XYZ file of C-alpha atoms in Angstrom:
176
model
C 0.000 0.000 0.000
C 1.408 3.564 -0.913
C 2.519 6.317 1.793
C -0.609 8.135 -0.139
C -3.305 5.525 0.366
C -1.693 4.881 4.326
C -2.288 8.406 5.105
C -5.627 9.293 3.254
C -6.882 6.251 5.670
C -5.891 7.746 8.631
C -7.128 10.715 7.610
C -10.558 9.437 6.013
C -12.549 11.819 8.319
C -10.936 14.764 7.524
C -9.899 14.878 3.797
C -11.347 13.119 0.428
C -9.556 11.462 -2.127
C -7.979 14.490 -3.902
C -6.708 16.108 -0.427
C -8.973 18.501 0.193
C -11.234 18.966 3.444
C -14.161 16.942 3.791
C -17.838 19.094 4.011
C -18.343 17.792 6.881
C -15.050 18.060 8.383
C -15.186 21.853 7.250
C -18.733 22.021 9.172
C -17.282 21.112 12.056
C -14.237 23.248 12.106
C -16.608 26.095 11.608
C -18.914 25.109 14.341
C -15.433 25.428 16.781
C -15.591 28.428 15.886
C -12.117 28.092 14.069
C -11.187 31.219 12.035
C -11.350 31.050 8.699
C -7.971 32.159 8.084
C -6.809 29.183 10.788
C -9.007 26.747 8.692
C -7.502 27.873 4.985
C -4.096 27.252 6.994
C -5.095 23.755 8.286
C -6.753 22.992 4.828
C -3.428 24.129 3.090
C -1.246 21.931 5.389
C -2.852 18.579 4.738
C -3.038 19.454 0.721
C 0.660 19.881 0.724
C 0.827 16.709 3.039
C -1.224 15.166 0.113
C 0.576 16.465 -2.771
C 4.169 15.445 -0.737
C 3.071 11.580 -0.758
C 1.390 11.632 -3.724
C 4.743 12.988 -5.117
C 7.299 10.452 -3.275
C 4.735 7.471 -4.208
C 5.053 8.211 -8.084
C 9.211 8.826 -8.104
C 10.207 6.587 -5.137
C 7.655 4.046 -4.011
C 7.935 1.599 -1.096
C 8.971 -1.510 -1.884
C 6.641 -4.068 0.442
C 7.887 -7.668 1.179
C 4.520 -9.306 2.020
C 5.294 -12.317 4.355
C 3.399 -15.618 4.305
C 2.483 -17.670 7.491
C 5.325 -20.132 6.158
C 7.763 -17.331 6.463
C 7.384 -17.951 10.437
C 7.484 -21.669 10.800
C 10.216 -22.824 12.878
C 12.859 -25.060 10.134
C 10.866 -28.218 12.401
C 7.432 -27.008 11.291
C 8.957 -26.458 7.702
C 9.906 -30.102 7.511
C 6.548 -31.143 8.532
C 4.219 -28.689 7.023
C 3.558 -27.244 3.593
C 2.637 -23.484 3.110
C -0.851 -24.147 3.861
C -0.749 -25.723 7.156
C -0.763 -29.080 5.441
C 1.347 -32.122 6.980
C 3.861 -32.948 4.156
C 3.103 -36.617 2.618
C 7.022 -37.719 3.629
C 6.141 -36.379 7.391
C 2.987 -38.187 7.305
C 3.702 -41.182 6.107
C 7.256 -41.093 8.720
C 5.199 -40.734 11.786
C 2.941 -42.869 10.714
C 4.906 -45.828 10.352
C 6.571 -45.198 13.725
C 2.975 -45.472 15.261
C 2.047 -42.069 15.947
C -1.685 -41.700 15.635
C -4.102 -41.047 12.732
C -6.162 -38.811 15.056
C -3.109 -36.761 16.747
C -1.476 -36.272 12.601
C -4.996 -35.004 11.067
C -5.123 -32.570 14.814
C -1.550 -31.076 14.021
C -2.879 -30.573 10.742
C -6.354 -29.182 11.359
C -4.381 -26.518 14.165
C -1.789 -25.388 12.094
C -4.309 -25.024 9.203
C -6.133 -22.524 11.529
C -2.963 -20.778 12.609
C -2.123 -20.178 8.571
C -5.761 -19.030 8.294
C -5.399 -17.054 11.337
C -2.404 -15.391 10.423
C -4.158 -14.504 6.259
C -6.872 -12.689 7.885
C -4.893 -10.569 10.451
C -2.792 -10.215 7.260
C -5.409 -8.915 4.981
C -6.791 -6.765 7.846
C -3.805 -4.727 8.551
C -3.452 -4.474 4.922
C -6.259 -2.494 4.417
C -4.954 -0.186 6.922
C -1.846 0.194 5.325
C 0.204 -1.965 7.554
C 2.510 -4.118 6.466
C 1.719 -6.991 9.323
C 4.442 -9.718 8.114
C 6.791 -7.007 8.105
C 6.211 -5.725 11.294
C 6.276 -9.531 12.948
C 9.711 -10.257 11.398
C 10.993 -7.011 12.595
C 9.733 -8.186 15.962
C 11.391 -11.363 15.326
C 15.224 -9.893 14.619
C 14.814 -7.742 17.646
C 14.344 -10.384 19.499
C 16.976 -12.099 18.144
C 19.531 -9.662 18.577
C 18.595 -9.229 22.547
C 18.643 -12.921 23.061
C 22.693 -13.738 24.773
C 22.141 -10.343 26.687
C 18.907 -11.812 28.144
C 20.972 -14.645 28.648
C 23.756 -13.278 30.339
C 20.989 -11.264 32.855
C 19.473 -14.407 33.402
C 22.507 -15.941 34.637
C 23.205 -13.579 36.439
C 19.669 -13.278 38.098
C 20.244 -16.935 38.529
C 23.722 -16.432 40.483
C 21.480 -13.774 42.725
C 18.949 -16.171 43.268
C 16.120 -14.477 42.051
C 12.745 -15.387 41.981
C 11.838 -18.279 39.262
C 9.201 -16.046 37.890
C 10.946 -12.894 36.946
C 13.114 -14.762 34.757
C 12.659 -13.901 31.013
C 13.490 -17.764 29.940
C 12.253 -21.269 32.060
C 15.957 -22.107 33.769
C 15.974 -25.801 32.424
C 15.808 -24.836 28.569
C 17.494 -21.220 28.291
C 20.759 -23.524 27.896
């Protein structure tokens, strides 16, 4: 979605499609007893906001990486599901043969299916409000991943000072 498009959304109640005040926006600035001179001045602003984006969206526009569910499986889930939340035939067939159950296979299936689903429609949402919601997960993701040995390190050292179990940001027994 373009800067324009992002902003005339979060602006909907203000200014139209072409950047200029809304009637009904106007009415109301009027009836706060704004002064017409202050209201030209507002108006003015958020054209020039609109012709700005409207500018940078024709000679440099955003590049969006739209990220699929699959983009956040773990390299375990990755081996065992396809894209859609589907079990992978080899998986299947694997676990299968080593006894695991029909029922418990066709569950891991049915609940990743629903996260997949899940995840498309939280997608699709934020796209329509201009957010880029894969984007902002996976930059969740690298900060996380960047903190992680200096959580670490605190831990152990909240460990060495005996603190309380539950203040710890990782369970003791797998943070090593």
């Amino acid at each position: 979605m373009s800067r324009l498009k992002r902003w005339l959304n979060m602006n909907q109640e203000k200014v139209s499609e072409d950047g200029s005040l809304k009637p009904e926006y106007l009415q109301k600035l009027i009836a706060d007893n704004m002064r017409p001179e202050m209201i030209n001045k507002h108006a003015q602003i958020l054209k020039d906001r609109y012709l700005e984006l409207k500018h940078l969206d024709e000679t440099d526009p955003e590049s969006w990486i739209l990220y699929t569910a699959y983009d956040f499986f773990t390299p375990i889930e990755k081996t065992q599901f396809n894209p859609d939340g589907s079990l992978r035939k080899e998986y299947f067939e694997s676990e299968f043969k080593k006894g695991t159950s029909l029922g418990w296979l066709e569950e891991m299936e049915r609940r990743k299916k629903i996260e997949v689903d899940n995840y498309n429609k939280v997608s699709a949402d934020h796209i329509e409000q201009g957010i880029n919601f894969g984007a902002w997960l996976m930059r969740g993701r690298i900060g996380n991943s960047r903190t992680y040995g200096q959580r670490r390190q605190q831990m152990e050292q909240d460990l060495r000072n005996f603190e309380d179990v539950d203040s710890l940001p990782f369970d003791k027994d797998t943070a090593y």
